[in-house]
Amino acid sequence: MREGLIIKLIGGRYTVFDLEKKNTRICSASGKLRFIRLDKNSSFLPASNNPLSSKREAQNIKLSPKVGDYCLYEEETIKEIKPRKNKLLRPDIANVDQTILVFSCMEPDFNYSLLDLFLVTLEKETIDAVIVISKIDLLTSWEYEALKNNMVYYQNMGYRIFYISALRKENLDNFFACFTDKISVLAGQSGVGKSTILNVFIPGLSLETQAISKALGRGKHTTRATELYLFNGGMIADTPGFGKIDLKGIRKANLKDLFKEFNEHQHLCRFRECQHVNEPGCEIKRLVENGSILKSRYDNYLKFFDEISK
Ligand code: GDP
Ligand code: ZN
């Protein structure tokens, strides 16, 4: 049996990328592709690999392989799917290693609140985030320096940040390097330049950009099946992710844990269960006052906290 990655799915036909030979082949799924349901979050493991399964608990369910699944195949048949590390719904894809968060510095303006919302969501899903700031050709050198200064805080939190212009093909080399050996999905609000970036990465893809949709007098086409494309030794999905993001599924009491720079200080709060809102002796509030925690981060924390309360 050979190891492959499913990169495309249309009408029950899977395109499998052979991880060793680096070529593709069209396969169908074996009728015996049955797996054990492990937990309520429905992650699937092959029965034979699952030490926890007992006959009584074992619930045979048929698994449908997804784009992003690593598989074992033989001839033209997928025999086994490897355990999934995660799965996204939009786009419908498994084993995402990183989300590339695209924010334009202008048109639309850089949005710190949306950035924090994305970061909280990805912390919850435990998917790595890379921050890309696009359209830097629109900034004066002074504005560019100011923006970079503002972003130092996020850099210190451990996020990688790239400043690019897809239009002028500026600063793309370093950015390219972050795709190697990973499955990546782009995300970001409409108009930030995701389609433009994908068109640069994947020659021949010709995704409609906003400029083109406007010229044609229609909204962008989005109803395509997701496909993974080989890019710089990694795979990138041609469909942007997280079309709409919200705080659904995040409990108020857990929100503070998703602001990861709060974690290392909260043991110094007077109360063990401090929510960093109105409590006296709150270390987080003290750090906001002395400037060690970015005020906009804390304000967004309060804003999200309020939204979840409603
Ligand atoms: P999407 O909605 O995120 O896919 O954004 P698009 O790729 O459709 O881009 C939105 C608009 O921004 C289009 O008019 C693009 O031509 C423009 N755009 C994209 N990248 C750049 C860039 O690097 N610089 C400038 N000035 N405009 C860009
Ligand atoms: Zn506190």
Coordinates of C-alpha atoms and ligand atoms in Angstrom, one line a residue:
M1 CA 0.0 0.0 0.0
R2 CA 1.1 3.5 -0.7
E3 CA 0.7 6.7 1.3
G4 CA -1.2 9.6 -0.2
L5 CA -3.0 12.9 0.5
I6 CA -6.5 13.5 -0.8
I7 CA -6.4 16.8 -2.7
K8 CA -9.7 16.8 -4.5
L9 CA -13.1 15.2 -4.4
I10 CA -15.7 15.3 -7.1
G11 CA -18.7 12.9 -7.2
G12 CA -17.1 10.1 -5.2
R13 CA -13.8 10.2 -7.2
Y14 CA -10.8 11.2 -5.1
T15 CA -7.6 12.7 -6.4
V16 CA -4.8 11.3 -4.3
F17 CA -1.4 12.9 -4.2
D18 CA 1.3 10.2 -3.7
L19 CA 3.5 11.5 -0.9
E20 CA 6.6 9.7 -2.1
K21 CA 6.2 9.7 -5.9
K22 CA 4.7 13.2 -5.9
N23 CA 2.2 12.4 -8.6
T24 CA -1.5 12.1 -8.5
R25 CA -4.0 9.4 -9.3
I26 CA -7.8 9.1 -9.3
C27 CA -9.1 6.6 -6.7
S28 CA -12.4 5.5 -5.3
A29 CA -13.0 4.6 -1.6
S30 CA -13.0 1.0 -0.5
G31 CA -16.5 -0.3 0.5
K32 CA -14.9 -1.5 3.7
L33 CA -13.8 1.9 4.8
R34 CA -15.4 1.6 8.2
F35 CA -14.2 3.4 11.3
I36 CA -14.9 3.6 15.0
R37 CA -16.5 6.7 16.4
L38 CA -14.3 7.7 19.3
D39 CA -15.9 10.7 21.0
K40 CA -18.7 13.1 20.7
N41 CA -16.5 15.5 18.7
S42 CA -16.6 12.8 16.1
S43 CA -12.9 12.4 15.4
F44 CA -12.4 9.1 13.6
L45 CA -9.8 6.5 14.0
P46 CA -9.4 3.3 12.1
A47 CA -10.6 0.4 14.2
S48 CA -7.3 -1.4 14.1
N49 CA -5.4 1.6 15.4
N50 CA -7.8 2.3 18.2
P51 CA -6.6 0.9 21.5
L52 CA -9.7 2.2 23.4
S53 CA -12.2 0.4 21.3
S54 CA -14.1 -2.4 23.0
K55 CA -16.6 -4.5 21.1
R56 CA -19.5 -3.1 23.0
E57 CA -18.5 0.6 22.5
A58 CA -17.5 0.1 18.9
Q59 CA -20.0 1.7 16.7
N60 CA -19.3 1.0 13.1
I61 CA -19.9 4.0 11.0
K62 CA -19.0 4.6 7.4
L63 CA -16.4 7.2 7.0
S64 CA -16.3 9.6 4.1
P65 CA -12.8 10.7 3.3
K66 CA -12.4 14.4 2.9
V67 CA -9.9 16.6 1.1
G68 CA -6.9 16.9 3.5
D69 CA -7.1 13.3 4.6
Y70 CA -4.0 11.2 4.6
C71 CA -4.7 7.8 3.3
L72 CA -3.3 4.4 2.4
Y73 CA -4.2 3.3 -1.1
E74 CA -3.5 0.4 -3.5
E75 CA -4.1 0.5 -7.2
E76 CA -7.1 2.8 -7.6
T77 CA -8.6 2.2 -4.2
I78 CA -8.3 4.1 -0.9
K79 CA -8.1 1.4 1.8
E80 CA -7.6 3.4 5.0
I81 CA -7.7 6.9 6.3
K82 CA -5.2 8.0 8.9
P83 CA -6.5 9.7 12.1
R84 CA -7.4 13.3 11.6
K85 CA -5.7 16.1 13.5
N86 CA -8.6 18.5 13.0
K87 CA -11.3 19.3 10.5
L88 CA -12.8 22.6 9.2
L89 CA -16.3 23.0 7.8
R90 CA -15.6 26.1 5.7
P91 CA -13.9 24.9 3.6
D92 CA -14.7 21.2 4.2
I93 CA -11.2 20.0 4.8
A94 CA -9.2 17.9 7.3
N95 CA -5.7 18.3 8.8
V96 CA -5.2 22.0 8.4
D97 CA -1.8 22.9 9.8
Q98 CA -2.2 26.7 9.6
T99 CA -4.5 29.5 8.7
I100 CA -3.1 32.4 6.9
L101 CA -5.0 35.5 8.2
V102 CA -5.0 38.1 5.6
F103 CA -5.6 41.7 6.6
S104 CA -5.2 44.7 4.3
C105 CA -3.6 47.7 5.8
M106 CA -6.1 49.9 3.8
E107 CA -9.2 49.3 1.7
P108 CA -10.6 47.9 4.0
D109 CA -8.7 49.5 6.9
F110 CA -6.7 47.3 9.3
N111 CA -9.2 45.9 11.8
Y112 CA -7.7 44.9 15.2
S113 CA -11.0 43.7 16.6
L114 CA -11.4 41.2 13.7
L115 CA -7.8 40.2 14.1
D116 CA -8.4 39.4 17.8
L117 CA -11.6 37.6 16.9
F118 CA -9.8 35.4 14.4
L119 CA -7.0 34.7 16.9
V120 CA -9.4 33.6 19.6
T121 CA -11.3 31.3 17.2
L122 CA -8.1 29.7 16.0
E123 CA -6.7 29.3 19.6
K124 CA -9.9 27.4 20.3
E125 CA -9.5 25.1 17.3
T126 CA -5.8 24.9 18.1
I127 CA -4.9 25.8 14.6
D128 CA -1.7 27.9 14.1
A129 CA -2.2 31.4 12.7
V130 CA 0.1 33.3 10.4
I131 CA -0.7 37.0 10.0
V132 CA -0.3 38.6 6.6
I133 CA -0.7 42.3 6.0
S134 CA -1.6 42.9 2.4
K135 CA -1.6 46.0 0.0
I136 CA 1.4 47.6 1.6
D137 CA 1.9 49.5 -1.7
L138 CA -1.0 51.7 -0.5
L139 CA 1.0 53.0 2.5
T140 CA 3.5 55.9 2.8
S141 CA 6.8 54.8 4.4
W142 CA 5.8 56.6 7.5
E143 CA 2.4 54.8 7.8
Y144 CA 4.2 51.5 7.1
E145 CA 6.6 52.0 10.0
A146 CA 3.8 53.0 12.3
L147 CA 1.8 49.8 11.4
K148 CA 4.9 47.6 12.0
N149 CA 5.4 49.2 15.4
N150 CA 1.8 48.4 16.3
M151 CA 2.2 44.8 15.3
V152 CA 5.3 44.2 17.5
Y153 CA 2.9 43.2 20.3
Y154 CA 1.5 40.3 18.2
Q155 CA 5.0 39.3 17.1
N156 CA 6.0 39.1 20.7
M157 CA 3.0 36.8 21.3
G158 CA 4.7 34.4 18.9
Y159 CA 2.8 35.1 15.7
R160 CA 4.7 35.3 12.4
I161 CA 3.8 38.4 10.4
F162 CA 4.4 39.1 6.8
Y163 CA 3.9 42.4 5.0
I164 CA 3.2 42.0 1.3
S165 CA 1.9 43.5 -1.9
A166 CA 0.4 40.8 -4.1
L167 CA -0.2 43.4 -6.8
R168 CA 3.4 44.6 -7.0
K169 CA 4.8 41.2 -6.0
E170 CA 6.6 42.7 -3.1
N171 CA 8.0 40.7 -0.1
L172 CA 6.6 37.5 -1.3
D173 CA 9.7 35.3 -0.9
N174 CA 9.7 35.1 2.9
F175 CA 6.0 34.6 2.9
F176 CA 6.3 31.7 0.4
A177 CA 8.6 29.9 2.8
C178 CA 6.0 29.5 5.4
F179 CA 4.0 27.1 3.2
T180 CA 6.6 24.3 3.0
D181 CA 5.4 20.9 4.5
K182 CA 2.0 22.3 5.6
I183 CA -1.6 22.3 4.7
S184 CA -2.7 26.0 4.7
V185 CA -6.0 27.8 4.3
L186 CA -6.3 31.6 3.7
A187 CA -8.8 33.5 5.7
G188 CA -9.9 37.1 6.0
Q189 CA -12.7 39.5 5.3
S190 CA -13.9 40.3 1.8
G191 CA -11.7 42.6 -0.2
V192 CA -8.4 42.1 1.6
G193 CA -6.8 40.4 -1.5
K194 CA -7.1 36.6 -0.8
S195 CA -8.1 35.8 -4.4
T196 CA -5.3 38.0 -5.7
I197 CA -2.8 36.1 -3.5
L198 CA -4.1 32.7 -4.6
N199 CA -3.9 33.7 -8.2
V200 CA -0.2 34.6 -7.7
F201 CA 0.4 31.3 -5.9
I202 CA -1.5 29.0 -8.3
P203 CA -0.9 29.9 -11.9
G204 CA -3.9 29.0 -14.0
L205 CA -6.3 29.2 -11.1
S206 CA -7.8 32.5 -12.3
L207 CA -10.1 33.1 -9.3
E208 CA -12.4 36.0 -9.8
T209 CA -11.1 39.0 -7.8
Q210 CA -13.4 41.8 -6.7
A211 CA -12.2 44.1 -9.4
I212 CA -13.3 41.5 -12.0
S213 CA -16.6 40.7 -10.3
K214 CA -17.5 44.4 -10.2
A215 CA -16.6 44.9 -13.8
L216 CA -18.9 42.0 -14.6
G217 CA -21.6 43.5 -12.3
R218 CA -22.0 40.4 -10.1
G219 CA -20.9 39.0 -6.7
K220 CA -17.9 36.6 -6.6
H221 CA -18.5 33.0 -7.4
T222 CA -17.9 30.9 -4.4
T223 CA -19.6 27.6 -5.2
R224 CA -16.7 25.5 -6.1
A225 CA -15.5 22.3 -4.5
T226 CA -12.3 22.9 -2.5
E227 CA -9.1 21.6 -3.9
L228 CA -5.6 21.5 -2.5
Y229 CA -2.7 22.8 -4.7
L230 CA 0.9 22.0 -4.3
F231 CA 2.7 25.2 -3.4
N232 CA 6.4 25.5 -2.4
G233 CA 6.5 22.1 -0.9
G234 CA 3.2 22.4 0.9
M235 CA -0.5 22.4 0.1
I236 CA -2.8 25.4 -0.1
A237 CA -6.6 25.3 -0.3
D238 CA -8.1 27.3 -3.2
T239 CA -11.1 28.2 -1.1
P240 CA -10.8 30.8 1.7
G241 CA -11.8 29.7 5.1
F242 CA -14.0 31.1 7.9
G243 CA -16.3 33.1 5.7
K244 CA -18.2 34.2 8.8
I245 CA -16.7 33.9 12.2
D246 CA -18.4 34.4 15.6
L247 CA -18.0 33.5 19.2
K248 CA -20.4 30.6 19.1
G249 CA -19.2 27.6 21.1
I250 CA -16.9 29.7 23.3
R251 CA -18.0 29.8 27.0
K252 CA -17.6 33.1 28.8
A253 CA -15.5 31.6 31.5
N254 CA -13.1 30.1 28.9
L255 CA -12.6 33.3 26.9
K256 CA -9.7 34.5 29.0
D257 CA -7.8 31.3 28.2
L258 CA -8.0 32.1 24.5
F259 CA -6.2 35.4 25.0
K260 CA -2.9 33.6 25.3
E261 CA -0.8 36.4 26.7
F262 CA -3.2 36.6 29.7
N263 CA -2.3 33.1 30.7
E264 CA 1.2 33.7 32.0
H265 CA 0.0 36.4 34.4
Q266 CA -3.3 35.4 35.7
H267 CA -1.9 33.4 38.6
L268 CA -1.0 36.8 40.1
C269 CA -4.7 37.9 40.2
R270 CA -6.1 38.0 43.8
F271 CA -8.9 35.6 42.9
R272 CA -8.1 32.3 41.4
E273 CA -11.2 32.5 39.2
C274 CA -10.7 36.1 38.2
Q275 CA -12.4 37.0 34.9
H276 CA -10.3 40.3 34.7
V277 CA -13.5 42.4 34.5
N278 CA -14.5 44.0 37.8
E279 CA -12.5 42.0 40.3
P280 CA -10.2 43.9 42.7
G281 CA -6.5 43.0 42.6
C282 CA -6.6 42.0 39.0
E283 CA -3.1 41.6 37.5
I284 CA -4.3 41.8 33.9
K285 CA -6.0 45.1 34.5
R286 CA -2.8 46.3 36.2
L287 CA -0.8 45.3 33.2
V288 CA -3.2 47.1 30.8
E289 CA -2.7 50.3 32.9
N290 CA 1.1 50.1 32.8
G291 CA 1.0 49.4 29.1
S292 CA 2.4 45.8 29.2
I293 CA -0.9 44.4 27.8
L294 CA -2.1 46.2 24.7
K295 CA -5.2 48.2 25.5
S296 CA -7.0 47.3 22.3
R297 CA -6.5 43.6 23.2
Y298 CA -8.1 44.1 26.6
D299 CA -10.9 46.2 25.2
N300 CA -11.6 43.4 22.7
Y301 CA -11.6 40.9 25.5
L302 CA -14.3 43.0 27.3
K303 CA -16.2 43.4 24.1
F304 CA -16.3 39.6 23.3
F305 CA -17.0 38.9 27.0
D306 CA -20.1 41.2 26.7
E307 CA -21.2 39.6 23.4
I308 CA -21.0 36.1 24.9
S309 CA -23.1 37.3 27.9
K310 CA -25.9 38.5 25.6
Ligands
GDP1 P1 -10.7 38.9 -1.6 O1 -12.1 39.4 -1.5 O2 -10.0 38.8 -0.3 O3 -10.5 37.7 -2.4 O4 -9.9 40.2 -2.3 P2 -9.5 40.3 -3.9 O5 -8.4 39.5 -4.2 O6 -10.8 40.2 -4.7 O7 -9.0 41.9 -3.9 C1 -9.9 42.9 -3.6 C2 -9.4 44.2 -4.3 O8 -8.1 44.6 -3.8 C3 -9.2 44.0 -5.8 O9 -9.6 45.2 -6.4 C4 -7.7 43.8 -5.9 O10 -7.2 44.2 -7.2 C5 -7.1 44.7 -4.8 N1 -5.8 44.2 -4.4 C6 -5.4 42.9 -4.1 N2 -4.1 42.9 -3.7 C7 -3.7 44.1 -3.7 C8 -2.4 44.8 -3.4 O11 -1.4 44.1 -3.1 N3 -2.3 46.1 -3.6 C9 -3.4 46.9 -4.0 N4 -3.2 48.2 -4.1 N5 -4.6 46.3 -4.3 C10 -4.7 45.0 -4.2
ZN2 ZN -7.7 39.2 36.8

